[in-house]
Short mmCIF file of C-alpha atoms in Angstrom, two decimals:
data_model
loop_
_atom_site.label_atom_id
_atom_site.label_comp_id
_atom_site.label_asym_id
_atom_site.label_seq_id
_atom_site.Cartn_x
_atom_site.Cartn_y
_atom_site.Cartn_z
CA LYS A 235 2.56 33.18 12.82
CA GLY A 236 0.81 29.96 11.46
CA TYR A 237 2.93 30.65 8.17
CA ALA A 238 5.67 28.59 9.21
CA LEU A 239 3.52 25.45 10.23
CA ASN A 240 1.40 25.83 6.84
CA TRP A 241 4.62 25.62 4.82
CA VAL A 242 5.86 22.37 6.66
CA LEU A 243 2.16 20.91 6.72
CA THR A 244 0.83 21.63 2.98
CA PRO A 245 3.34 19.25 1.26
CA LEU A 246 2.71 16.45 3.68
CA MET A 247 -0.98 16.41 2.94
CA GLU A 248 -0.74 16.53 -0.47
CA LYS A 249 -2.28 13.61 -3.24
CA ASN A 250 0.14 10.36 -2.59
CA SER A 251 2.55 12.46 -0.49
CA LEU A 252 2.94 9.38 1.67
CA MET A 253 4.53 7.42 -1.74
CA ARG A 254 7.04 10.51 -1.63
CA LEU A 255 8.06 9.64 2.01
CA TYR A 256 8.04 5.77 0.93
CA ARG A 257 10.62 6.19 -1.87
CA VAL A 258 13.14 8.24 0.15
CA MET A 259 12.63 5.80 3.18
CA HIS A 260 13.33 2.92 0.92
CA TYR A 261 15.97 4.37 -1.02
CA LEU A 262 17.66 4.99 2.24
CA TYR A 263 17.20 1.73 3.57
CA LYS A 264 18.55 -0.15 0.73
CA LYS A 265 21.64 2.01 0.94
CA LYS A 266 21.74 0.64 4.30
CA ILE A 267 21.83 4.21 5.69
CA PRO A 268 20.87 3.95 9.55
CA PHE A 269 18.62 5.95 11.59
CA PHE A 270 16.97 7.41 8.68
CA PRO A 271 14.46 5.04 7.30
CA GLY A 272 13.11 4.15 10.88
CA PHE A 273 12.87 7.87 11.88
CA ILE A 274 10.38 8.21 8.30
CA SER A 275 8.37 5.05 9.20
CA ARG A 276 7.68 6.72 12.49
CA LEU A 277 6.83 9.82 10.78
CA ILE A 278 4.76 8.22 8.66
CA ARG A 279 3.01 6.41 11.44
CA VAL A 280 2.37 9.63 13.01
CA ILE A 281 1.41 11.83 10.21
CA TYR A 282 -0.73 9.39 8.27
CA SER A 283 -1.69 6.76 10.82
CA CYS A 284 -0.25 4.15 8.32
CA GLU A 285 2.08 1.24 9.56
CA LEU A 286 4.66 0.94 6.50
CA PRO A 287 8.18 -0.45 7.19
CA PRO A 288 11.48 0.66 5.06
CA SER A 289 11.33 -2.97 3.83
CA VAL A 290 8.46 -3.38 2.02
CA GLN A 291 8.75 -3.28 -1.86
CA ILE A 292 5.84 -1.34 -3.54
CA GLY A 293 6.02 -0.65 -7.57
CA ARG A 294 5.35 2.69 -9.46
CA ASN A 295 2.68 4.40 -9.73
CA THR A 296 0.96 2.85 -6.82
CA LEU A 297 -1.62 4.79 -4.61
CA PHE A 298 -2.82 4.97 -1.56
CA VAL A 299 -6.00 6.77 -1.37
CA HIS A 300 -6.32 9.18 1.73
CA ASN A 301 -2.53 8.77 2.01
CA GLY A 302 -2.96 5.50 3.67
CA LEU A 303 -4.76 6.16 6.48
CA GLY A 304 -4.95 3.01 8.77
CA CYS A 305 -3.25 0.85 6.51
CA VAL A 306 -0.95 -1.76 7.71
CA ILE A 307 1.74 -3.14 5.74
CA HIS A 308 3.78 -6.26 6.33
CA GLN A 309 7.42 -5.91 6.32
CA ASP A 310 7.93 -8.70 3.66
CA ALA A 311 4.88 -7.86 1.38
CA ILE A 312 5.61 -7.22 -2.19
CA ILE A 313 3.14 -4.55 -4.15
CA GLY A 314 3.14 -4.43 -7.80
CA ASP A 315 2.83 -1.40 -10.02
CA ASN A 316 -0.35 0.88 -10.62
CA CYS A 317 -2.06 -0.64 -7.42
CA LYS A 318 -4.75 1.45 -5.55
CA ILE A 319 -5.14 0.88 -1.72
CA TYR A 320 -8.02 2.24 -0.08
CA GLN A 321 -8.03 3.10 3.56
CA ASN A 322 -7.84 0.68 6.73
CA VAL A 323 -6.29 -2.10 4.57
CA SER A 324 -4.36 -4.55 6.16
CA ILE A 325 -1.65 -6.50 4.01
CA ALA A 326 -0.46 -8.92 6.74
CA GLY A 327 1.07 -12.35 7.51
CA ARG A 328 -1.05 -15.29 8.71
CA ASN A 329 0.27 -17.68 11.48
CA ASN A 330 3.95 -18.25 9.71
CA ARG A 331 1.82 -18.97 6.30
CA GLY A 332 3.99 -16.54 4.51
CA VAL A 333 2.90 -12.81 3.46
CA PRO A 334 0.98 -11.59 0.52
CA VAL A 335 2.17 -10.99 -3.02
CA ILE A 336 -0.01 -8.06 -4.85
CA LYS A 337 0.73 -8.04 -8.25
CA ASP A 338 0.10 -5.11 -10.99
CA ASN A 339 -3.06 -3.39 -11.46
CA VAL A 340 -4.84 -4.52 -8.21
CA MET A 341 -7.86 -2.49 -6.69
CA ILE A 342 -8.16 -2.84 -2.75
CA GLY A 343 -10.95 -1.67 -1.09
CA CYS A 344 -11.04 -0.08 2.15
CA GLY A 345 -11.05 -2.47 5.02
CA ALA A 346 -10.20 -5.30 3.15
CA CYS A 347 -7.25 -7.82 4.90
CA VAL A 348 -5.41 -9.75 2.79
CA LEU A 349 -3.80 -12.51 5.19
CA GLY A 350 -1.04 -14.90 4.67
CA GLY A 351 1.08 -16.22 1.79
CA VAL A 352 -1.72 -15.60 -0.81
CA ILE A 353 -1.03 -13.78 -4.43
CA VAL A 354 -3.68 -11.58 -5.71
CA GLU A 355 -2.94 -11.67 -9.44
CA ASP A 356 -2.59 -8.93 -12.00
CA ASP A 357 -5.88 -6.89 -12.99
CA SER A 358 -7.90 -8.18 -9.79
CA MET A 359 -10.26 -6.42 -7.34
CA VAL A 360 -10.54 -6.92 -3.81
CA GLY A 361 -14.10 -5.59 -2.28
CA ALA A 362 -14.32 -3.46 0.68
CA ASN A 363 -14.03 -5.29 4.01
CA ALA A 364 -13.21 -8.54 2.29
CA VAL A 365 -11.09 -10.98 3.90
CA VAL A 366 -8.46 -12.61 1.46
CA ILE A 367 -6.99 -16.10 2.33
CA HIS A 368 -6.71 -17.53 -0.62
CA ASP A 369 -5.02 -16.72 -4.23
CA VAL A 370 -7.12 -14.37 -6.31
CA PRO A 371 -6.84 -15.49 -10.14
CA ILE A 372 -6.04 -12.94 -12.82
CA GLY A 373 -8.66 -10.30 -13.40
CA CYS A 374 -11.35 -11.62 -10.91
CA THR A 375 -13.18 -9.47 -8.24
CA VAL A 376 -13.65 -11.08 -4.97
CA VAL A 377 -15.75 -10.02 -1.91
CA GLY A 378 -17.00 -11.42 1.35
CA VAL A 379 -15.74 -13.37 4.52
CA PRO A 380 -13.57 -15.29 3.09
CA ALA A 381 -13.08 -13.57 0.36
CA MET A 382 -15.06 -15.43 -2.93
CA VAL A 383 -14.45 -14.74 -7.01
CA VAL A 384 -17.77 -12.92 -7.66
CA ASN A 385 -17.09 -11.38 -11.26
CA LYS A 386 -14.00 -12.09 -13.99
CA TRP A 387 -12.88 -9.46 -15.87
CA LYS A 388 -12.46 -9.76 -19.73
CA GLY A 389 -9.80 -7.40 -20.09
CA GLU A 390 -7.45 -4.63 -18.40
CA ILE A 391 -8.64 -2.26 -16.07
CA ASP A 392 -7.30 1.72 -15.15
CA LEU A 393 -7.51 2.07 -11.70
CA LEU A 394 -5.78 5.53 -11.68
CA ASN A 395 -8.07 7.01 -14.06
CA GLU A 396 -11.66 6.12 -12.85
#
């Protein structure tokens, strides 16, 4: 009785299954196939409580921890490779000031907001509940409201193998 439901839901609850659905959705969007990208976006909204439009550009090996629970991503946002994004993160516009660009190897802590046309440079970390409204330099850690630099890293960090 419950086997059919379990067969359908189990793949959707695996680690980073959100990104698998995103890749299919984005591929269909780039090929201009109607209906399906919007349908998958709504499916992602219902299953994962994550607002992830088909037009978002997300790089390789990016991980949404907890399958992007509560994340809201702007439709024009760009997220680089090897990023790690925790739950309840907002990457959004700010009063027509552009949208964020997240470069490679960036970690964004839970509840953080990256707002406006800011650039979060490579190898940076955004602390939990930080509100980023200014650019983040390479290899820095920012925390607070508004986010301020508290630490500068000397080398690269490996976010996926912590």
